[in-house]
Structures are given as structure tokens and as C-alpha cells.
Tab-separated table of C-alpha atoms and ligand atoms in Angstrom:
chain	number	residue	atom	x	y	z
L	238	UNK	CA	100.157	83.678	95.912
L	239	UNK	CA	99.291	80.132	95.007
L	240	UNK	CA	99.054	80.427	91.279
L	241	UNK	CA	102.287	82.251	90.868
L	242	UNK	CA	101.455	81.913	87.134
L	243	UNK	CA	98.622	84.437	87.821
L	244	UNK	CA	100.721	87.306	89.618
L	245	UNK	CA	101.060	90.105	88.339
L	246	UNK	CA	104.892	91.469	89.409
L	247	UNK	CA	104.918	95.063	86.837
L	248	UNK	CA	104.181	97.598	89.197
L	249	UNK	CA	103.187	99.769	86.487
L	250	UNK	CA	100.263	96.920	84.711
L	251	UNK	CA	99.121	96.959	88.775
L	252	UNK	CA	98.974	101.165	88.267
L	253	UNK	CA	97.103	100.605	85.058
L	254	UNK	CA	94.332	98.693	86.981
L	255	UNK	CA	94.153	101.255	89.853
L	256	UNK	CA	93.751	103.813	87.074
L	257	UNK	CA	91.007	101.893	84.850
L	258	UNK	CA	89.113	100.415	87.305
L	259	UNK	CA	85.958	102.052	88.763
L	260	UNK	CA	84.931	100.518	91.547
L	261	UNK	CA	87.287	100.142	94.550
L	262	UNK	CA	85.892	97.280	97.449
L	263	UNK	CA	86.864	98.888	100.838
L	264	UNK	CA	87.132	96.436	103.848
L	265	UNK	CA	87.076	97.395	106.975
L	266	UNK	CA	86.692	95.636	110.536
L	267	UNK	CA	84.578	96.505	113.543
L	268	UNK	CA	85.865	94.584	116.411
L	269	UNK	CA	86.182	91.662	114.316
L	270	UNK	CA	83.049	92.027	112.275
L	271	UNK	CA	83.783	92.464	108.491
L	272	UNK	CA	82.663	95.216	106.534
L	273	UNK	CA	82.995	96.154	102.452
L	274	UNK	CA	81.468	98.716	101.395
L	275	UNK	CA	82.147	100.045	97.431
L	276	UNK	CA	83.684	103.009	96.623
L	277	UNK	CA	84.803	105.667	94.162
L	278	UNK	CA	88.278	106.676	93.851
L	279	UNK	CA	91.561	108.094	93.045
L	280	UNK	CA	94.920	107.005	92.711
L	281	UNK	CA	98.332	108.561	92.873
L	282	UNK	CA	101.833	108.138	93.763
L	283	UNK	CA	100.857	104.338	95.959
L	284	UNK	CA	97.834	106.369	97.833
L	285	UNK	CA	94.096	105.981	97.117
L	286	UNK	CA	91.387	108.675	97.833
L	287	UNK	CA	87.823	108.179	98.575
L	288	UNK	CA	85.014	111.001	99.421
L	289	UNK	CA	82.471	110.097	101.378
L	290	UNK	CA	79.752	112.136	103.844
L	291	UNK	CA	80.895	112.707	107.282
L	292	UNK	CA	78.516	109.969	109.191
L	293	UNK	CA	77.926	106.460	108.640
L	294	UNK	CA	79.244	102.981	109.658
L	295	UNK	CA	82.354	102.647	107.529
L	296	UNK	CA	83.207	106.580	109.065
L	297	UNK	CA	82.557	105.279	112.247
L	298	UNK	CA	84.413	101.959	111.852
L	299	UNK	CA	87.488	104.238	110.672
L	300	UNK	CA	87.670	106.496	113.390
L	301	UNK	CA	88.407	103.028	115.518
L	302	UNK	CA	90.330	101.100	113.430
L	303	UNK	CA	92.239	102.722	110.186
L	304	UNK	CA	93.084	99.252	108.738
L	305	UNK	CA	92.124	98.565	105.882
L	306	UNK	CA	92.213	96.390	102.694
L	307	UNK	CA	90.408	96.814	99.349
L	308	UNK	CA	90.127	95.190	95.970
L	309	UNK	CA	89.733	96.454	92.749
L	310	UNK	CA	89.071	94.558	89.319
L	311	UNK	CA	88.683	95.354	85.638
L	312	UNK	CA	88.637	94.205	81.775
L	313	UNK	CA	86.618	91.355	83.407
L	314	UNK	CA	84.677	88.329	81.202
L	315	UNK	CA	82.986	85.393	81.751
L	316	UNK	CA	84.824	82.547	79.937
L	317	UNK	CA	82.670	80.107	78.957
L	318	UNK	CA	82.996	76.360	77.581
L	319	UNK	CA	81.005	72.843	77.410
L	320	UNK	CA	82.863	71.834	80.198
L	321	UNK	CA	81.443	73.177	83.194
L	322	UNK	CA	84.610	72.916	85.640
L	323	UNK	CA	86.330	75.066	82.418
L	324	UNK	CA	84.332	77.477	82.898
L	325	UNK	CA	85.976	80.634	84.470
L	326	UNK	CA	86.842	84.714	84.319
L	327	UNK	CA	88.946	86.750	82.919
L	328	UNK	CA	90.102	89.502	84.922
L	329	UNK	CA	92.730	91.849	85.912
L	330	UNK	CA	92.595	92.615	89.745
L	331	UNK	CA	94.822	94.343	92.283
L	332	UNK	CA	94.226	93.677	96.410
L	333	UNK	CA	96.118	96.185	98.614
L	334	UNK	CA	96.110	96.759	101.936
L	335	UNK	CA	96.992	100.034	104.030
L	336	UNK	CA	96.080	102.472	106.384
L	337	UNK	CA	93.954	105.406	106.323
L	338	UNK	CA	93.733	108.900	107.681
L	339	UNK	CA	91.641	111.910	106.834
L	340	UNK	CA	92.572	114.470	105.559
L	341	UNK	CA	91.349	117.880	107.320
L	342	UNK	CA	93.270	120.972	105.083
L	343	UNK	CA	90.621	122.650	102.394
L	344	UNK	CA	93.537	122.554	99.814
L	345	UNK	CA	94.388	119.010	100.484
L	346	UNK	CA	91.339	118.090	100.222
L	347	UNK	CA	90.231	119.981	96.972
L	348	UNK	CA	93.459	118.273	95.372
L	349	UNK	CA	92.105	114.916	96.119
L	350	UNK	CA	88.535	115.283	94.779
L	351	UNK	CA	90.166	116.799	91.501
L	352	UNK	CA	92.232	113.600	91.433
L	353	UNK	CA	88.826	111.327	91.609
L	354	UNK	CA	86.617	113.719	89.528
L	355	UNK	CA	89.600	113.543	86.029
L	356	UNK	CA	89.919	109.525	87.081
L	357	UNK	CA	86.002	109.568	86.242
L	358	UNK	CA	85.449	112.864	83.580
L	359	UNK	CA	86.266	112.030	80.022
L	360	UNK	CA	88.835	114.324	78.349
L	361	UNK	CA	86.586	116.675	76.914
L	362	UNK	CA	84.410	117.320	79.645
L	363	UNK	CA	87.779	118.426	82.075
L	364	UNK	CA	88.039	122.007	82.645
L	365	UNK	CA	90.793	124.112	81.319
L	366	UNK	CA	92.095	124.983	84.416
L	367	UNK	CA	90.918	122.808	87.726
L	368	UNK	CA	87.460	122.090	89.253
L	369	UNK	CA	85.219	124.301	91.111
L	370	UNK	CA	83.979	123.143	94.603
L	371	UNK	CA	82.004	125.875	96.839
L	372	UNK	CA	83.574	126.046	100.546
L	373	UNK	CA	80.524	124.064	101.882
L	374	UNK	CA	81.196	121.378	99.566
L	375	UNK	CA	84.610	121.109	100.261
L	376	UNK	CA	84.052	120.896	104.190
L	377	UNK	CA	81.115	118.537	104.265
L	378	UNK	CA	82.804	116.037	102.660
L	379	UNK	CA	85.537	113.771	103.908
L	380	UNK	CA	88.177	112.279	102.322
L	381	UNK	CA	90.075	109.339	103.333
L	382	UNK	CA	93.823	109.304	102.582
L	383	UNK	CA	94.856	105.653	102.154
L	384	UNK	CA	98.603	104.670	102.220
L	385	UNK	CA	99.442	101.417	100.599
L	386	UNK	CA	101.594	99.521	102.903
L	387	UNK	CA	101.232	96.089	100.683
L	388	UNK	CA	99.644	95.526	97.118
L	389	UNK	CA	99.300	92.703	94.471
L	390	UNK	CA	98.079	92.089	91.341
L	391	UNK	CA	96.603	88.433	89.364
L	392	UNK	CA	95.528	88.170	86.051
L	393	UNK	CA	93.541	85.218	84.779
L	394	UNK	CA	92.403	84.452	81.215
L	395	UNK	CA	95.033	86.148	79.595
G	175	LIG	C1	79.545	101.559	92.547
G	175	LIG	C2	79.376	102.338	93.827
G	175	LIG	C3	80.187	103.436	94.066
G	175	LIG	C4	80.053	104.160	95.247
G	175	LIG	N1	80.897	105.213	95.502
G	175	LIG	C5	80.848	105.820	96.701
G	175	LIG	C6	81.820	106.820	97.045
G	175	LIG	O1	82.716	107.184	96.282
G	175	LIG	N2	81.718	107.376	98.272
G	175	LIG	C7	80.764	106.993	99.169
G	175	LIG	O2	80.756	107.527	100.287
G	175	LIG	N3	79.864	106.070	98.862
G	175	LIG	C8	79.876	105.465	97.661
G	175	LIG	N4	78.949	104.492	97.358
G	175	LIG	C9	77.942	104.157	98.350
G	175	LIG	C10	78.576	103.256	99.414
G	175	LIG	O3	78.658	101.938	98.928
G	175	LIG	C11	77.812	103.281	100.740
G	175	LIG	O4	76.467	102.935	100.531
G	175	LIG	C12	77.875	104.655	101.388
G	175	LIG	O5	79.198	105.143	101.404
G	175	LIG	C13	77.348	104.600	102.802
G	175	LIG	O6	78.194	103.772	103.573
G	175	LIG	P1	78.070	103.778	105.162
G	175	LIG	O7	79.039	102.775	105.697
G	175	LIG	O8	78.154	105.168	105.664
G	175	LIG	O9	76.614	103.189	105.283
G	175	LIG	P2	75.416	103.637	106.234
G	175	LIG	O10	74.602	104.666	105.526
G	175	LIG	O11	75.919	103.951	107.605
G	175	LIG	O12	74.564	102.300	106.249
G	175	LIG	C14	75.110	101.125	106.816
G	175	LIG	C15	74.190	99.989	106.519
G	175	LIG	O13	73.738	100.045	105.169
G	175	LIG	C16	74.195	98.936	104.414
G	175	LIG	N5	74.840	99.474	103.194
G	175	LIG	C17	75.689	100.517	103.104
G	175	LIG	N6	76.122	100.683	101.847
G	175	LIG	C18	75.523	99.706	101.124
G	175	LIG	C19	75.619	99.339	99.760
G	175	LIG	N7	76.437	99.984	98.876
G	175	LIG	N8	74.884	98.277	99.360
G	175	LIG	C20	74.104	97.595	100.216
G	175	LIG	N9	73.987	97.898	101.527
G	175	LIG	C21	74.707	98.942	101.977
G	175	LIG	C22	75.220	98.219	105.285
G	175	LIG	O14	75.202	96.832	105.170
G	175	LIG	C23	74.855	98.645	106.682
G	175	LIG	O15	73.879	97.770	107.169
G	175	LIG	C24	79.060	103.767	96.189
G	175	LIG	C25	78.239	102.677	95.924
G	175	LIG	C26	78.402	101.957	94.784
G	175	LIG	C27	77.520	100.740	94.544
């Protein structure tokens, strides 16, 4: 990274961004045409889990090429000043890449969408127990098992 000053090296401040941010930027490539498309998701143990219905381009794109890299950000503000070449953002963001596979076992695949729906439920909404998806539900959806190979984390504004 250029601005070392800006890296973030605690793996566990670079977990704390997977786990507060909500929006995870998924890029993919078709043959050497970029594609990003944003996502939901989940994160555990260096692995990140998206749902998604079982057509489409980036399913498509996938099922060619499982490379892929995304970007997540949060705690992000503009910083403003009279300057305008001072003016800048704050943020805390993590780029990773990896590669991903889907996963095909009911039980896996129930885990994985309890994972994303307590990432985005607030405490006292969570069930006692675990969520409650009908068979259908649970087999026409996909989910996409990403294994981080490489990640990093910059902070600016801090
Ligand atoms: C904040 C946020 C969270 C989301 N979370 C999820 C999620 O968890 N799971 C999920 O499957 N989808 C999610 N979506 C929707 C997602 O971004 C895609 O629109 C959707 O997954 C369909 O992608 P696809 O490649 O199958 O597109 P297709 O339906 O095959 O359409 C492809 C075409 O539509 C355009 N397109 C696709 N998506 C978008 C978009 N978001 N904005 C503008 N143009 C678009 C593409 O440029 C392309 O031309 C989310 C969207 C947002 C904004």
C-alpha cells in the first residue's frame, strides 16, 4: 500500500469492519469485462456469505470464473475545509480478494443465511433459538461461499 500510514495491520479492527459494514462491493470478471455488483453479507472465520437467486449475470459470471474481489467500507464522513484540495473522507475500509464456491447442502446453507440474517437483525428481534426458512426457501436460493485468500484494511481521517 502506498500510504503505509493508512494500513490497517490488526486483523481483528479489519474483522470489526467486515462485521459493521453493510454493504459488501462484489467484483467479478467476464472474460475481461468488469463487473460489481452490491451485496449483503456474512462473515465468519476469513469466509464471506452472500444469498442471491439462482439466475442472473454475476451467477452466470461465477459459474465461469470464481475469482473474485470485493470491498467493503464503514464509519464513513465527508471531511470538509476552506481548502478545497483538504477536502477528503473519513473511512474505515477492508478490500479482499478470494475465491468462491456454492454451497449445495440444505444445512450448510441454512447456517449461512442465519449468519447474514443476526449480522443484519438487531438483538431483540433474534429468535431464541435459530431462524426458520421453509424447504423452498432454502433451495431457491444460492449462496456463495467466499474464501479469503488475501485481505487489507486503510483507514483515513482518523
Ligand atoms: C445495498 C444493496 C444490497 C443488495 N444485497 C443483495 C444481496 O444480498 N443479494 C443479491 O442477490 N442481491 C442484492 N442486491 C441487488 C444486487 O445488487 C443485484 O441487483 C442483484 O443481485 C442482481 O444481480 P445480477 O448480476 O443477477 O443482475 P441481473 O438481474 O442479471 O441484471 C444484470 C444487469 O442489471 C444491472 N444491475 C444489476 N444489479 C444492479 C444494481 N444493483 N444497480 C444497478 N444496475 C444493476 C447490471 O449492470 C446488468 O446490466 C443488493 C443491492 C443493493 C443496492
Amino acid at each position: 500500500m502506498r500510504r503505509s500510514d493508512k494500513e490497517i495491520k490488526d486483523p481483528e479492527l479489519i474483522q470489526e469492519i467486515l462485521n459493521q459494514s453493510e454493504v459488501c462491493r462484489v467484483a467479478l470478471c467476464d472474460d475481461g469485462k468488469p463487473y460489481i455488483v452490491p451485496m449483503n453479507f456474512g462473515y465468519q472465520d476469513q469466509t464471506l456469505y452472500l444469498h442471491s437467486a439462482t439466475q442472473g449475470q454475476k451467477i452466470d459470471i461465477l459459474r465461469k470464473n470464481n475469482n473474485l474481489c470485493f470491498q467493503v467500507d464503514t464509519e464513513t464522513r465527508l471531511v470538509t475545509s476552506k481548502t478545497p484540495c483538504d477536502w477528503g473522507m473519513r473511512y474505515l475500509s477492508v478490500i479482499g480478494y478470494g475465491k468462491a464456491y456454492f454451497l449445495h447442502n440444505p444445512a450448510d446453507k441454512k447456517e449461512a443465511l442465519d449468519l447474514i440474517m443476526k449480522k443484519y437483525s438487531p438483538v431483540s428481534s433474534r429468535p431464541e433459538k435459530t431462524f426458520q426458512y421453509s424447504d423452498e426457501a432454502i433451495s431457491s436460493v444460492i449462496i456463495i461461499k467466499v474464501e479469503i485468500e488475501e485481505i487489507t484494511g486503510k483507514k483515513s481521517g482518523f
